[in-house]
C-alpha cells in the first residue's frame, strides 16, 4: 500500500505514526475542537430552525400582524375583521385568524408551567399540529382539548392521550401528541382550535394576534403585500421567508443567544489551532536532523514543505472525520432532548475546510522553522 | 579528450565568518579524485577535513578557487542548483547514520529513489536489489531502532549509492563502529567504488581505514601536507 504513496506523504504519515502518544494527543485536541465547533454550530442551526418551526410548517404565505412585530412569540392583538379585509384582496386564496399567546399550564400533579398556546382554525389547514404520533388531531374540535409534543410530556406532567391539565384554570384534555415540535423558548407549544384558545386566554373573539393567508396560484406575494398595506396602514405584512428571518434574527442576535453560541464555536477553532500548531511544531523540531539530512541528500526545499503540509493534512482529515462522527452521534441523540443539534452534510463539509485551514495555519510556524534549515548542519556536530 | 576527474579542486579556500572572527578552514587546496578510487582524508581535529568534504559535496560554496564535479564548475551555482547537483551526483554517509527513524530500510531506499525521479515499481525493485547488495536482504522491513550499528550504516550506504551517484562522501563513517564491523563497511565502500566506477572520499582518524584506501591525503591547518600515490 505504502509503495504507491508519494515520498513526502509516506514520510509525513510515518513521522506522525512514529510518535504514537503525541499523535494521540494531537487527535484528541483536534477532535475536541471539531466536536466543539460542530456541536456549537449545530446548536446554532438547531436553535435557528426551532425558532421558526411553526412559521415554516404553517402553510401560510403571508403573515399580517399589528405593526411593531419583532418575533413569532409576541404579537399584539389586532381586529379579527382584518381577516375579511385580507380575504377581499385579489390573489388571496384563504385568510385565517391565529392566536399565539403565553399562558399558565397547571400540571395534573400540581405546579405551573408557562406554555405558548397556538390557536388555529381547524377548517383552514393552516398552522395546525403535524406529525402526530399518538391520538387524533380531529378530536381538537371537541371543547377543552389540546395537542402537545412528546418532548414536553414530562415538563407538562402528561403521559398519554386522555390526560388532563388546566390552562388558566380551564380544563385541557390531551387528545394527541406530536413529535419534533420543539419550542425555542422555555415554554412548550400547546395546539388548540381558535375557539378553544379564545376560551383559554379569556380573549375577545373579535381580536386575533395574526391573520395568516395562503395565496392563490400565480399571485405575487409582493403585490398582495402592497395591496394589504394600502388597505391597512397600521399592520406589518411579511412573507413566510421574511417572518422566519425576522424571528431568527431576533432570537439569535438581538437577544445575543446566537452570538454567544457562535463565539464558543470560534473559541473551539482557536483552541484547536493552538494545539495543532504546538504539536506540528514539536514534530518538526524533532525531525529537524532528518530534514537536514534530506536537504543534504539534495531534496528540494519544496519537498520538506510538502512533508509538513501532509503532516497537517493527515492530521486535519483524521481529526475531522473522527470529530464529525462524534458530533453526528451527539446530533442524533439530541433529537430526543430539549435542545436540537443539527449537523447537516453542508456543515460537515464546511467544517472540513475550517479544520483544514486551521491545520494549515498551524503549520506555518513549522514551515518558518523548516525554511531555516541549512543542509551543512548535519556535518557540524 | 580524456574523461574529467569525478572531483577536482584548484586553489580552493573556504573562510567561515568575516573580519576578526574569520576562520580560514580550507586554504588554497588543489587535488583531484578519480572515478573508481577510494581516497582517505586524514588530519587532526579542526584541520578542515569536513569543510573540504562539504565543498566537494556541493554543500558549501568556496570563498575562492575552483571546484568541479564531473568536469562541471560548481562555484557559481544557486542553492537550489547545488541541491540538484547533490541529488543527481553525490551520496553521503555520516558517522551517526542519519537514517529516518520512522522508515524501514526498504522505505528509506524507495523514498530516496523516488526523490531522484524513479517510478514507484522500479524504485521498489531497486530498493530490494540494493539492500540485498549490502547484505540486508533479510532486514528489508526493519526500522533503524531494530538494526545494529553496522546494519544501520549498511542501510545508509545503500541509500548513498541509490540512483547511482558518481561520488560518495563519508565523514568518519566507521567512528561509531567496532573495527570488525567498521572494516567491513570500508571494504564495502571500496568495492562500490571499484565496481560502480565511482569516487569515494572518506574522512577518517583511523589509520586502519586509511590502509584500506587507494590513496591517503593529509591535512593540517586547512592545507594539504603530503600525499601517498
Ligand atoms: N560553521 C562554522 N563556522 C565557523 N567556523 C567553523 C565552522 N565549521 C567549522 N569551523 C572551523 O573551521 C575549522 C575546520 O573545521 P572542520 O570541521 O572542517 O574540521 P575537521 O577537520 O573536520 O575537524 P574534526 O576532525 O574535529 O571533525 C575549525 O577551526 C572549525 O572550528
Ligand atoms: Mg569533521
PDB file of C-alpha atoms in Angstrom, chain B:
ATOM      1  CA  UNK B   1      39.544  14.462 -24.710  1.00  0.00           C
ATOM      2  CA  UNK B   2      40.077  12.376 -21.556  1.00  0.00           C
ATOM      3  CA  UNK B   3      37.231  11.959 -19.108  1.00  0.00           C
ATOM      4  CA  UNK B   4      37.412  14.583 -16.340  1.00  0.00           C
ATOM      5  CA  UNK B   5      38.082  13.504 -12.732  1.00  0.00           C
ATOM      6  CA  UNK B   6      34.995  12.971 -10.582  1.00  0.00           C
ATOM      7  CA  UNK B   7      36.067  15.806  -8.310  1.00  0.00           C
ATOM      8  CA  UNK B   8      38.648  18.466  -8.991  1.00  0.00           C
ATOM      9  CA  UNK B   9      39.567  21.384  -6.733  1.00  0.00           C
ATOM     10  CA  UNK B  10      42.074  24.113  -7.534  1.00  0.00           C
ATOM     11  CA  UNK B  11      43.388  26.753  -5.139  1.00  0.00           C
ATOM     12  CA  UNK B  12      40.293  26.200  -3.103  1.00  0.00           C
ATOM     13  CA  UNK B  13      39.790  28.239   0.039  1.00  0.00           C
ATOM     14  CA  UNK B  14      36.896  28.441   2.407  1.00  0.00           C
ATOM     15  CA  UNK B  15      36.602  31.098   5.051  1.00  0.00           C
ATOM     16  CA  UNK B  16      33.961  30.947   7.782  1.00  0.00           C
ATOM     17  CA  UNK B  17      32.752  34.287   9.086  1.00  0.00           C
ATOM     18  CA  UNK B  18      34.216  37.727   8.477  1.00  0.00           C
ATOM     19  CA  UNK B  19      36.773  40.183   9.851  1.00  0.00           C
ATOM     20  CA  UNK B  20      38.300  39.480  13.261  1.00  0.00           C
ATOM     21  CA  UNK B  21      36.495  36.186  13.786  1.00  0.00           C
ATOM     22  CA  UNK B  22      37.069  34.803  10.263  1.00  0.00           C
ATOM     23  CA  UNK B  23      38.400  31.212  10.180  1.00  0.00           C
ATOM     24  CA  UNK B  24      40.244  30.021   7.090  1.00  0.00           C
ATOM     25  CA  UNK B  25      39.144  26.372   7.320  1.00  0.00           C
ATOM     26  CA  UNK B  26      40.453  25.365   3.874  1.00  0.00           C
ATOM     27  CA  UNK B  27      43.455  27.210   2.470  1.00  0.00           C
ATOM     28  CA  UNK B  28      44.474  27.020  -1.199  1.00  0.00           C
ATOM     29  CA  UNK B  29      43.911  23.283  -1.642  1.00  0.00           C
ATOM     30  CA  UNK B  30      44.346  21.644  -5.041  1.00  0.00           C
ATOM     31  CA  UNK B  31      43.571  17.969  -5.629  1.00  0.00           C
ATOM     32  CA  UNK B  32      41.506  15.558  -7.716  1.00  0.00           C
ATOM     33  CA  UNK B  33      39.675  12.286  -7.147  1.00  0.00           C
ATOM     34  CA  UNK B  34      39.222   9.801  -9.980  1.00  0.00           C
ATOM     35  CA  UNK B  35      36.221   7.606 -10.542  1.00  0.00           C
ATOM     36  CA  UNK B  36      36.831   4.071  -9.297  1.00  0.00           C
ATOM     37  CA  UNK B  37      39.161   5.177  -6.498  1.00  0.00           C
ATOM     38  CA  UNK B  38      38.690   5.429  -2.769  1.00  0.00           C
ATOM     39  CA  UNK B  39      40.502   8.285  -1.088  1.00  0.00           C
ATOM     40  CA  UNK B  40      41.039   8.696   2.658  1.00  0.00           C
ATOM     41  CA  UNK B  41      41.255  12.207   4.072  1.00  0.00           C
ATOM     42  CA  UNK B  42      43.135  12.418   7.373  1.00  0.00           C
ATOM     43  CA  UNK B  43      44.314  15.089   9.712  1.00  0.00           C
ATOM     44  CA  UNK B  44      43.993  16.454  13.206  1.00  0.00           C
ATOM     45  CA  UNK B  45      40.779  17.841  14.581  1.00  0.00           C
ATOM     46  CA  UNK B  46      39.959  21.242  13.140  1.00  0.00           C
ATOM     47  CA  UNK B  47      42.229  20.790  10.130  1.00  0.00           C
ATOM     48  CA  UNK B  48      39.375  21.375   7.684  1.00  0.00           C
ATOM     49  CA  UNK B  49      38.525  17.847   6.533  1.00  0.00           C
ATOM     50  CA  UNK B  50      34.778  18.142   6.957  1.00  0.00           C
ATOM     51  CA  UNK B  51      34.793  21.574   5.378  1.00  0.00           C
ATOM     52  CA  UNK B  52      36.651  20.320   2.317  1.00  0.00           C
ATOM     53  CA  UNK B  53      34.271  17.363   2.078  1.00  0.00           C
ATOM     54  CA  UNK B  54      31.270  19.699   2.177  1.00  0.00           C
ATOM     55  CA  UNK B  55      32.679  21.851  -0.601  1.00  0.00           C
ATOM     56  CA  UNK B  56      33.318  18.771  -2.727  1.00  0.00           C
ATOM     57  CA  UNK B  57      29.808  17.589  -1.928  1.00  0.00           C
ATOM     58  CA  UNK B  58      28.244  20.809  -3.145  1.00  0.00           C
ATOM     59  CA  UNK B  59      27.041  21.781   0.339  1.00  0.00           C
ATOM     60  CA  UNK B  60      29.254  24.843   0.703  1.00  0.00           C
ATOM     61  CA  UNK B  61      30.306  27.381  -1.875  1.00  0.00           C
ATOM     62  CA  UNK B  62      34.052  28.056  -1.904  1.00  0.00           C
ATOM     63  CA  UNK B  63      35.297  31.504  -0.886  1.00  0.00           C
ATOM     64  CA  UNK B  64      37.977  31.343  -3.557  1.00  0.00           C
ATOM     65  CA  UNK B  65      39.259  28.854  -6.126  1.00  0.00           C
ATOM     66  CA  UNK B  66      37.524  26.336  -8.290  1.00  0.00           C
ATOM     67  CA  UNK B  67      35.632  23.127  -7.623  1.00  0.00           C
ATOM     68  CA  UNK B  68      34.357  20.924 -10.415  1.00  0.00           C
ATOM     69  CA  UNK B  69      32.091  17.888 -10.180  1.00  0.00           C
ATOM     70  CA  UNK B  70      32.404  15.580 -13.210  1.00  0.00           C
ATOM     71  CA  UNK B  71      34.031  18.493 -15.040  1.00  0.00           C
ATOM     72  CA  UNK B  72      31.244  20.938 -14.214  1.00  0.00           C
ATOM     73  CA  UNK B  73      32.182  24.081 -12.305  1.00  0.00           C
ATOM     74  CA  UNK B  74      30.135  24.455  -9.135  1.00  0.00           C
ATOM     75  CA  UNK B  75      31.311  27.810  -7.843  1.00  0.00           C
ATOM     76  CA  UNK B  76      28.515  29.893  -9.319  1.00  0.00           C
ATOM     77  CA  UNK B  77      25.504  27.673  -8.641  1.00  0.00           C
ATOM     78  CA  UNK B  78      22.423  28.837  -6.754  1.00  0.00           C
ATOM     79  CA  UNK B  79      21.464  26.899  -3.593  1.00  0.00           C
ATOM     80  CA  UNK B  80      18.672  25.135  -5.493  1.00  0.00           C
ATOM     81  CA  UNK B  81      21.027  24.182  -8.320  1.00  0.00           C
ATOM     82  CA  UNK B  82      23.555  22.916  -5.766  1.00  0.00           C
ATOM     83  CA  UNK B  83      20.823  20.750  -4.262  1.00  0.00           C
ATOM     84  CA  UNK B  84      20.013  19.390  -7.704  1.00  0.00           C
ATOM     85  CA  UNK B  85      23.696  18.521  -8.240  1.00  0.00           C
ATOM     86  CA  UNK B  86      23.822  16.697  -4.916  1.00  0.00           C
ATOM     87  CA  UNK B  87      20.637  14.796  -5.685  1.00  0.00           C
ATOM     88  CA  UNK B  88      21.920  13.656  -9.069  1.00  0.00           C
ATOM     89  CA  UNK B  89      25.608  13.014  -8.393  1.00  0.00           C
ATOM     90  CA  UNK B  90      26.522  12.789  -4.701  1.00  0.00           C
ATOM     91  CA  UNK B  91      25.743  10.282  -1.957  1.00  0.00           C
ATOM     92  CA  UNK B  92      26.563  10.923   1.707  1.00  0.00           C
ATOM     93  CA  UNK B  93      27.437   8.594   4.580  1.00  0.00           C
ATOM     94  CA  UNK B  94      27.516  10.003   8.115  1.00  0.00           C
ATOM     95  CA  UNK B  95      29.146   8.971  11.352  1.00  0.00           C
ATOM     96  CA  UNK B  96      25.763   8.855  13.075  1.00  0.00           C
ATOM     97  CA  UNK B  97      23.991   7.201  10.093  1.00  0.00           C
ATOM     98  CA  UNK B  98      21.279   9.899   9.896  1.00  0.00           C
ATOM     99  CA  UNK B  99      18.587   7.412   8.960  1.00  0.00           C
ATOM    100  CA  UNK B 100      14.891   8.227   9.235  1.00  0.00           C
ATOM    101  CA  UNK B 101      13.698   6.635  12.487  1.00  0.00           C
ATOM    102  CA  UNK B 102      10.145   6.094  11.228  1.00  0.00           C
ATOM    103  CA  UNK B 103      11.062   4.450   7.921  1.00  0.00           C
ATOM    104  CA  UNK B 104      12.008   0.845   7.263  1.00  0.00           C
ATOM    105  CA  UNK B 105      15.134   0.116   5.225  1.00  0.00           C
ATOM    106  CA  UNK B 106      13.003  -0.625   2.190  1.00  0.00           C
ATOM    107  CA  UNK B 107      11.011   2.603   2.573  1.00  0.00           C
ATOM    108  CA  UNK B 108      14.177   4.659   3.028  1.00  0.00           C
ATOM    109  CA  UNK B 109      15.593   3.353  -0.219  1.00  0.00           C
ATOM    110  CA  UNK B 110      12.323   3.667  -2.055  1.00  0.00           C
ATOM    111  CA  UNK B 111      11.869   7.260  -0.900  1.00  0.00           C
ATOM    112  CA  UNK B 112      15.418   8.164  -1.923  1.00  0.00           C
ATOM    113  CA  UNK B 113      14.944   6.689  -5.382  1.00  0.00           C
ATOM    114  CA  UNK B 114      11.589   8.371  -5.857  1.00  0.00           C
ATOM    115  CA  UNK B 115      13.136  11.681  -4.843  1.00  0.00           C
ATOM    116  CA  UNK B 116      15.576  11.070  -7.665  1.00  0.00           C
ATOM    117  CA  UNK B 117      12.726  10.642 -10.102  1.00  0.00           C
ATOM    118  CA  UNK B 118      12.234   6.880 -10.154  1.00  0.00           C
ATOM    119  CA  UNK B 119       8.759   5.479 -10.700  1.00  0.00           C
ATOM    120  CA  UNK B 120       7.244   3.500  -7.812  1.00  0.00           C
ATOM    121  CA  UNK B 121       7.519  -0.064  -9.192  1.00  0.00           C
ATOM    122  CA  UNK B 122      11.113   0.395 -10.408  1.00  0.00           C
ATOM    123  CA  UNK B 123      12.050   2.067  -7.114  1.00  0.00           C
ATOM    124  CA  UNK B 124      10.638  -0.871  -5.184  1.00  0.00           C
ATOM    125  CA  UNK B 125      12.652  -3.431  -7.158  1.00  0.00           C
ATOM    126  CA  UNK B 126      15.829  -1.345  -6.967  1.00  0.00           C
ATOM    127  CA  UNK B 127      15.402  -0.829  -3.206  1.00  0.00           C
ATOM    128  CA  UNK B 128      15.313  -4.582  -2.678  1.00  0.00           C
ATOM    129  CA  UNK B 129      18.293  -5.106  -5.010  1.00  0.00           C
ATOM    130  CA  UNK B 130      20.434  -2.519  -3.193  1.00  0.00           C
ATOM    131  CA  UNK B 131      19.599  -3.838   0.260  1.00  0.00           C
ATOM    132  CA  UNK B 132      20.484  -7.331  -0.974  1.00  0.00           C
ATOM    133  CA  UNK B 133      23.757  -5.912  -2.248  1.00  0.00           C
ATOM    134  CA  UNK B 134      24.700  -4.564   1.192  1.00  0.00           C
ATOM    135  CA  UNK B 135      23.669  -7.858   2.797  1.00  0.00           C
ATOM    136  CA  UNK B 136      20.376  -6.770   4.297  1.00  0.00           C
ATOM    137  CA  UNK B 137      18.061  -8.859   2.129  1.00  0.00           C
ATOM    138  CA  UNK B 138      16.540 -10.281   5.303  1.00  0.00           C
ATOM    139  CA  UNK B 139      16.084  -6.943   7.103  1.00  0.00           C
ATOM    140  CA  UNK B 140      14.088  -5.096   4.439  1.00  0.00           C
ATOM    141  CA  UNK B 141      11.256  -4.145   6.735  1.00  0.00           C
ATOM    142  CA  UNK B 142      13.235  -3.199   9.824  1.00  0.00           C
ATOM    143  CA  UNK B 143      13.248   0.336  11.180  1.00  0.00           C
ATOM    144  CA  UNK B 144      16.626   1.722  12.356  1.00  0.00           C
ATOM    145  CA  UNK B 145      15.871   1.034  16.019  1.00  0.00           C
ATOM    146  CA  UNK B 146      15.734  -2.679  15.208  1.00  0.00           C
ATOM    147  CA  UNK B 147      19.138  -2.694  13.475  1.00  0.00           C
ATOM    148  CA  UNK B 148      22.714  -2.881  14.821  1.00  0.00           C
ATOM    149  CA  UNK B 149      25.167  -0.038  14.149  1.00  0.00           C
ATOM    150  CA  UNK B 150      26.784  -1.912  11.284  1.00  0.00           C
ATOM    151  CA  UNK B 151      23.416  -2.749   9.763  1.00  0.00           C
ATOM    152  CA  UNK B 152      22.330   0.884  10.054  1.00  0.00           C
ATOM    153  CA  UNK B 153      25.473   2.036   8.274  1.00  0.00           C
ATOM    154  CA  UNK B 154      24.834  -0.510   5.533  1.00  0.00           C
ATOM    155  CA  UNK B 155      21.339   0.918   5.019  1.00  0.00           C
ATOM    156  CA  UNK B 156      22.971   4.351   4.856  1.00  0.00           C
ATOM    157  CA  UNK B 157      25.465   3.083   2.254  1.00  0.00           C
ATOM    158  CA  UNK B 158      22.663   1.606   0.175  1.00  0.00           C
ATOM    159  CA  UNK B 159      20.912   4.974   0.431  1.00  0.00           C
ATOM    160  CA  UNK B 160      24.104   6.806  -0.585  1.00  0.00           C
ATOM    161  CA  UNK B 161      24.573   4.744  -3.743  1.00  0.00           C
ATOM    162  CA  UNK B 162      20.875   4.601  -4.650  1.00  0.00           C
ATOM    163  CA  UNK B 163      20.249   6.087  -8.058  1.00  0.00           C
ATOM    164  CA  UNK B 164      23.926   5.582  -8.990  1.00  0.00           C
ATOM    165  CA  UNK B 165      25.712   8.801  -7.985  1.00  0.00           C
ATOM    166  CA  UNK B 166      29.284   9.103  -9.281  1.00  0.00           C
ATOM    167  CA  UNK B 167      30.550  10.441  -5.963  1.00  0.00           C
ATOM    168  CA  UNK B 168      30.097   9.084  -2.424  1.00  0.00           C
ATOM    169  CA  UNK B 169      31.379  11.119   0.529  1.00  0.00           C
ATOM    170  CA  UNK B 170      31.690   9.826   4.079  1.00  0.00           C
ATOM    171  CA  UNK B 171      32.532  11.808   7.209  1.00  0.00           C
ATOM    172  CA  UNK B 172      34.027   9.313   9.676  1.00  0.00           C
ATOM    173  CA  UNK B 173      31.535   6.597   8.721  1.00  0.00           C
ATOM    174  CA  UNK B 174      33.193   3.994  10.948  1.00  0.00           C
ATOM    175  CA  UNK B 175      33.917   6.115  14.016  1.00  0.00           C
ATOM    176  CA  UNK B 176      30.912   4.747  15.862  1.00  0.00           C
ATOM    177  CA  UNK B 177      31.606   1.119  14.979  1.00  0.00           C
ATOM    178  CA  UNK B 178      33.984  -1.542  16.298  1.00  0.00           C
ATOM    179  CA  UNK B 179      36.859  -2.398  13.982  1.00  0.00           C
ATOM    180  CA  UNK B 180      35.475  -5.695  12.755  1.00  0.00           C
ATOM    181  CA  UNK B 181      32.238  -4.045  11.671  1.00  0.00           C
ATOM    182  CA  UNK B 182      33.981  -0.865  10.509  1.00  0.00           C
ATOM    183  CA  UNK B 183      36.447  -2.671   8.266  1.00  0.00           C
ATOM    184  CA  UNK B 184      33.539  -4.478   6.629  1.00  0.00           C
ATOM    185  CA  UNK B 185      31.891  -1.139   5.929  1.00  0.00           C
ATOM    186  CA  UNK B 186      35.077   0.339   4.449  1.00  0.00           C
ATOM    187  CA  UNK B 187      35.655  -2.735   2.300  1.00  0.00           C
ATOM    188  CA  UNK B 188      32.099  -2.471   1.053  1.00  0.00           C
ATOM    189  CA  UNK B 189      32.616   1.195   0.149  1.00  0.00           C
ATOM    190  CA  UNK B 190      35.842   0.340  -1.670  1.00  0.00           C
ATOM    191  CA  UNK B 191      34.069  -2.371  -3.673  1.00  0.00           C
ATOM    192  CA  UNK B 192      31.298   0.068  -4.501  1.00  0.00           C
ATOM    193  CA  UNK B 193      33.950   2.496  -5.744  1.00  0.00           C
ATOM    194  CA  UNK B 194      35.665  -0.023  -7.962  1.00  0.00           C
ATOM    195  CA  UNK B 195      32.658  -1.921  -9.260  1.00  0.00           C
ATOM    196  CA  UNK B 196      30.456   1.132  -9.598  1.00  0.00           C
ATOM    197  CA  UNK B 197      33.173   3.289 -11.169  1.00  0.00           C
ATOM    198  CA  UNK B 198      32.592   5.995  -8.611  1.00  0.00           C
ATOM    199  CA  UNK B 199      34.777   8.202  -6.494  1.00  0.00           C
ATOM    200  CA  UNK B 200      34.635   7.587  -2.744  1.00  0.00           C
ATOM    201  CA  UNK B 201      36.152  10.023  -0.248  1.00  0.00           C
ATOM    202  CA  UNK B 202      36.255   9.087   3.424  1.00  0.00           C
ATOM    203  CA  UNK B 203      37.263  11.420   6.232  1.00  0.00           C
ATOM    204  CA  UNK B 204      38.835   9.337   8.998  1.00  0.00           C
ATOM    205  CA  UNK B 205      41.027   9.453  12.073  1.00  0.00           C
ATOM    206  CA  UNK B 206      41.703   5.732  11.884  1.00  0.00           C
ATOM    207  CA  UNK B 207      44.939   4.688  10.087  1.00  0.00           C
ATOM    208  CA  UNK B 208      43.488   1.196   9.560  1.00  0.00           C
ATOM    209  CA  UNK B 209      40.732   2.740   7.468  1.00  0.00           C
ATOM    210  CA  UNK B 210      43.354   4.686   5.544  1.00  0.00           C
ATOM    211  CA  UNK B 211      45.243   1.417   4.915  1.00  0.00           C
ATOM    212  CA  UNK B 212      42.248   0.070   3.026  1.00  0.00           C
ATOM    213  CA  UNK B 213      42.050   3.169   0.812  1.00  0.00           C
ATOM    214  CA  UNK B 214      43.667   3.527  -2.595  1.00  0.00           C
ATOM    215  CA  UNK B 215      45.165   6.852  -1.627  1.00  0.00           C
ATOM    216  CA  UNK B 216      45.521   8.978   1.517  1.00  0.00           C
ATOM    217  CA  UNK B 217      45.643  12.760   1.788  1.00  0.00           C
ATOM    218  CA  UNK B 218      46.678  14.514   4.993  1.00  0.00           C
ATOM    219  CA  UNK B 219      45.517  17.948   6.036  1.00  0.00           C
ATOM    220  CA  UNK B 220      46.764  20.355   8.657  1.00  0.00           C
ATOM    221  CA  UNK B 221      45.509  23.869   9.271  1.00  0.00           C
ATOM    222  CA  UNK B 222      43.429  23.835   6.128  1.00  0.00           C
ATOM    223  CA  UNK B 223      46.301  22.785   3.828  1.00  0.00           C
ATOM    224  CA  UNK B 224      47.405  19.503   2.245  1.00  0.00           C
ATOM    225  CA  UNK B 225      50.610  18.320   3.842  1.00  0.00           C
ATOM    226  CA  UNK B 226      51.588  15.172   1.943  1.00  0.00           C
ATOM    227  CA  UNK B 227      50.102  12.654  -0.454  1.00  0.00           C
ATOM    228  CA  UNK B 228      50.956   8.999  -0.949  1.00  0.00           C
ATOM    229  CA  UNK B 229      50.479   7.930  -4.589  1.00  0.00           C
TER     230      UNK B 229
END
